[in-house]
PDB file of C-alpha atoms in Angstrom:
ATOM      1  CA  MET V  40       0.000   0.000   0.000  1.00 41.00           C
ATOM      2  CA  SER V  41       1.125   3.563  -0.568  1.00 49.00           C
ATOM      3  CA  ASP V  42       1.904   5.997   2.225  1.00 48.00           C
ATOM      4  CA  MET V  43      -1.382   7.854   1.604  1.00 48.00           C
ATOM      5  CA  THR V  44      -3.554   4.802   2.302  1.00 54.00           C
ATOM      6  CA  ALA V  45      -1.425   2.958   4.859  1.00 61.00           C
ATOM      7  CA  SER V  46      -1.440   5.669   7.501  1.00 77.00           C
ATOM      8  CA  PRO V  47      -3.576   8.679   8.347  1.00 87.00           C
ATOM      9  CA  SER V  48      -2.951  11.480   5.861  1.00 91.00           C
ATOM     10  CA  ALA V  49      -2.641  15.210   6.337  1.00 94.00           C
ATOM     11  CA  ALA V  50      -5.151  15.778   3.527  1.00 94.00           C
ATOM     12  CA  ARG V  51      -7.840  13.776   5.321  1.00 94.00           C
ATOM     13  CA  LEU V  52      -7.094  15.523   8.607  1.00 96.00           C
ATOM     14  CA  SER V  53      -7.364  18.948   6.961  1.00 96.00           C
ATOM     15  CA  VAL V  54     -10.798  18.002   5.605  1.00 96.00           C
ATOM     16  CA  MET V  55     -11.852  16.764   9.064  1.00 97.00           C
ATOM     17  CA  ILE V  56     -10.685  20.042  10.605  1.00 97.00           C
ATOM     18  CA  GLY V  57     -12.650  21.868   7.912  1.00 97.00           C
ATOM     19  CA  LEU V  58     -15.747  19.851   8.773  1.00 97.00           C
ATOM     20  CA  LEU V  59     -15.291  20.783  12.427  1.00 97.00           C
ATOM     21  CA  LEU V  60     -15.022  24.456  11.431  1.00 97.00           C
ATOM     22  CA  VAL V  61     -18.151  24.235   9.259  1.00 97.00           C
ATOM     23  CA  THR V  62     -20.005  22.741  12.200  1.00 96.00           C
ATOM     24  CA  LEU V  63     -18.856  25.574  14.458  1.00 96.00           C
ATOM     25  CA  CYS V  64     -19.675  28.212  11.819  1.00 96.00           C
ATOM     26  CA  SER V  65     -23.190  26.793  11.430  1.00 94.00           C
ATOM     27  CA  TRP V  66     -23.923  26.908  15.144  1.00 94.00           C
ATOM     28  CA  PRO V  67     -24.760  30.668  15.364  1.00 93.00           C
ATOM     29  CA  ARG V  68     -27.297  30.312  12.562  1.00 92.00           C
ATOM     30  CA  TYR V  69     -29.335  27.794  14.511  1.00 92.00           C
ATOM     31  CA  GLN V  70     -28.780  29.471  17.866  1.00 91.00           C
ATOM     32  CA  LEU V  71     -30.015  32.839  16.595  1.00 90.00           C
ATOM     33  CA  GLY V  72     -32.953  31.166  14.845  1.00 89.00           C
ATOM     34  CA  GLY V  73     -34.153  29.632  18.098  1.00 91.00           C
ATOM     35  CA  TYR V  74     -33.484  26.055  17.053  1.00 92.00           C
ATOM     36  CA  ASP V  75     -32.157  24.832  20.379  1.00 91.00           C
ATOM     37  CA  THR V  76     -32.349  21.149  19.469  1.00 93.00           C
ATOM     38  CA  HIS V  77     -30.294  21.721  16.320  1.00 92.00           C
ATOM     39  CA  SER V  78     -27.799  23.805  18.310  1.00 91.00           C
ATOM     40  CA  GLY V  79     -27.403  21.028  20.843  1.00 92.00           C
ATOM     41  CA  LEU V  80     -26.903  18.426  18.139  1.00 94.00           C
ATOM     42  CA  LEU V  81     -24.294  20.604  16.422  1.00 94.00           C
ATOM     43  CA  ALA V  82     -22.458  20.991  19.729  1.00 94.00           C
ATOM     44  CA  MET V  83     -22.402  17.204  20.172  1.00 96.00           C
ATOM     45  CA  VAL V  84     -21.209  16.686  16.598  1.00 96.00           C
ATOM     46  CA  ALA V  85     -18.458  19.278  17.115  1.00 96.00           C
ATOM     47  CA  ALA V  86     -17.326  17.569  20.315  1.00 97.00           C
ATOM     48  CA  GLY V  87     -17.249  14.190  18.580  1.00 97.00           C
ATOM     49  CA  LEU V  88     -15.328  15.612  15.624  1.00 97.00           C
ATOM     50  CA  ALA V  89     -12.803  17.217  17.966  1.00 97.00           C
ATOM     51  CA  VAL V  90     -12.153  13.839  19.590  1.00 97.00           C
ATOM     52  CA  VAL V  91     -11.719  12.176  16.187  1.00 96.00           C
ATOM     53  CA  VAL V  92      -9.381  14.945  14.973  1.00 96.00           C
ATOM     54  CA  ILE V  93      -7.178  14.566  18.064  1.00 97.00           C
ATOM     55  CA  ALA V  94      -7.090  10.766  17.754  1.00 96.00           C
ATOM     56  CA  TYR V  95      -6.306  11.002  14.034  1.00 96.00           C
ATOM     57  CA  TRP V  96      -3.509  13.513  14.701  1.00 95.00           C
ATOM     58  CA  ARG V  97      -1.922  11.181  17.230  1.00 95.00           C
ATOM     59  CA  ARG V  98      -1.857   8.330  14.669  1.00 95.00           C
ATOM     60  CA  MET V  99      -0.214  10.404  11.923  1.00 94.00           C
ATOM     61  CA  THR V 100       3.417   9.920  10.931  1.00 93.00           C
ATOM     62  CA  ALA V 101       5.919  12.743  11.289  1.00 94.00           C
ATOM     63  CA  LYS V 102       6.064  13.069   7.500  1.00 94.00           C
ATOM     64  CA  GLN V 103       2.307  13.632   7.290  1.00 93.00           C
ATOM     65  CA  ARG V 104       2.375  16.093  10.198  1.00 95.00           C
ATOM     66  CA  ARG V 105       4.908  18.204   8.290  1.00 96.00           C
ATOM     67  CA  LEU V 106       2.482  18.418   5.352  1.00 95.00           C
ATOM     68  CA  LEU V 107      -0.388  19.703   7.497  1.00 95.00           C
ATOM     69  CA  PRO V 108       0.551  23.421   7.844  1.00 96.00           C
ATOM     70  CA  ALA V 109       0.451  23.988   4.077  1.00 95.00           C
ATOM     71  CA  LEU V 110      -2.909  22.226   3.849  1.00 96.00           C
ATOM     72  CA  LEU V 111      -4.309  24.293   6.716  1.00 97.00           C
ATOM     73  CA  LYS V 112      -3.200  27.488   4.942  1.00 97.00           C
ATOM     74  CA  TRP V 113      -5.049  26.272   1.849  1.00 97.00           C
ATOM     75  CA  LEU V 114      -8.072  25.484   4.043  1.00 97.00           C
ATOM     76  CA  VAL V 115      -8.102  29.044   5.401  1.00 97.00           C
ATOM     77  CA  MET V 116      -7.784  30.501   1.889  1.00 97.00           C
ATOM     78  CA  SER V 117     -10.621  28.243   0.726  1.00 97.00           C
ATOM     79  CA  PHE V 118     -12.834  29.391   3.603  1.00 98.00           C
ATOM     80  CA  VAL V 119     -12.102  33.036   2.768  1.00 97.00           C
ATOM     81  CA  ALA V 120     -12.883  32.431  -0.924  1.00 97.00           C
ATOM     82  CA  GLY V 121     -16.114  30.625   0.007  1.00 97.00           C
ATOM     83  CA  GLY V 122     -17.061  33.493   2.312  1.00 95.00           C
ATOM     84  CA  VAL V 123     -16.445  36.077  -0.397  1.00 96.00           C
ATOM     85  CA  VAL V 124     -18.466  34.093  -2.934  1.00 95.00           C
ATOM     86  CA  MET V 125     -21.394  33.637  -0.553  1.00 93.00           C
ATOM     87  CA  ALA V 126     -21.315  37.250   0.650  1.00 92.00           C
ATOM     88  CA  THR V 127     -21.326  38.403  -2.982  1.00 91.00           C
ATOM     89  CA  TRP V 128     -24.189  36.066  -3.747  1.00 90.00           C
ATOM     90  CA  HIS V 129     -26.342  36.933  -0.734  1.00 87.00           C
ATOM     91  CA  TYR V 130     -25.669  40.665  -0.588  1.00 85.00           C
ATOM     92  CA  GLY V 131     -25.018  41.463  -4.224  1.00 84.00           C
ATOM     93  CA  LEU V 132     -26.946  39.104  -6.473  1.00 81.00           C
ATOM     94  CA  ALA V 133     -29.735  37.486  -4.471  1.00 73.00           C
ATOM     95  CA  SER V 134     -33.108  39.173  -4.341  1.00 67.00           C
ATOM     96  CA  THR V 135     -33.404  38.833  -0.563  1.00 70.00           C
ATOM     97  CA  ARG V 136     -30.955  39.784   2.142  1.00 72.00           C
ATOM     98  CA  THR V 137     -29.910  37.235   4.736  1.00 79.00           C
ATOM     99  CA  GLY V 138     -28.226  37.583   8.089  1.00 87.00           C
ATOM    100  CA  TRP V 139     -24.528  37.277   8.780  1.00 90.00           C
ATOM    101  CA  ALA V 140     -24.963  33.857  10.378  1.00 92.00           C
ATOM    102  CA  THR V 141     -26.398  32.397   7.169  1.00 91.00           C
ATOM    103  CA  VAL V 142     -23.625  33.920   5.071  1.00 93.00           C
ATOM    104  CA  LEU V 143     -21.041  32.538   7.515  1.00 95.00           C
ATOM    105  CA  SER V 144     -22.582  29.065   7.393  1.00 95.00           C
ATOM    106  CA  HIS V 145     -22.904  28.999   3.609  1.00 95.00           C
ATOM    107  CA  GLY V 146     -19.442  30.496   3.102  1.00 96.00           C
ATOM    108  CA  ALA V 147     -17.812  27.905   5.351  1.00 97.00           C
ATOM    109  CA  THR V 148     -19.605  25.113   3.505  1.00 97.00           C
ATOM    110  CA  ALA V 149     -18.542  26.458   0.108  1.00 97.00           C
ATOM    111  CA  GLY V 150     -14.979  26.849   1.379  1.00 97.00           C
ATOM    112  CA  LEU V 151     -14.853  23.270   2.637  1.00 97.00           C
ATOM    113  CA  LEU V 152     -16.163  21.984  -0.693  1.00 97.00           C
ATOM    114  CA  LEU V 153     -13.500  23.987  -2.531  1.00 96.00           C
ATOM    115  CA  HIS V 154     -10.795  22.663  -0.196  1.00 97.00           C
ATOM    116  CA  ALA V 155     -11.896  19.026  -0.392  1.00 96.00           C
ATOM    117  CA  ILE V 156     -12.280  19.001  -4.176  1.00 95.00           C
ATOM    118  CA  SER V 157      -8.984  20.780  -4.811  1.00 94.00           C
ATOM    119  CA  THR V 158      -7.092  18.617  -2.313  1.00 91.00           C
ATOM    120  CA  GLY V 159      -8.455  15.460  -3.922  1.00 86.00           C
ATOM    121  CA  TRP V 160      -7.676  16.825  -7.375  1.00 86.00           C
ATOM    122  CA  ARG V 161      -4.040  17.551  -6.418  1.00 81.00           C
ATOM    123  CA  ALA V 162      -3.645  14.127  -4.814  1.00 73.00           C
ATOM    124  CA  ARG V 163      -4.698  12.418  -8.045  1.00 76.00           C
ATOM    125  CA  GLN V 164      -2.140  14.292 -10.154  1.00 72.00           C
TER     126      GLN V 164
END
């Protein structure tokens, strides 16, 4: 087996961290909307993801850990790009205005999709 499939990879961990961030960015949307059950479920999902991220980090090789900072920088840039795209869409092009919490949630989701697709694309080349 190759190094990417035999041990935990930095690319997978960066996507898991992104999923944790999307979960945390979605929480204000449900909290402000009065959806307490959804907020509680998101908090439990975030706690579970945090445990998995820590366990996955501990299993990674030193080589994979060295790759993580560059992937996290790309994750941050992807989140910023997703936020800009969603803010442009909601505030510039859409016919109705939405609150900041919705833009944050949608932007984080778009950023994670951009990160995951581009990371997978680069891994295949």
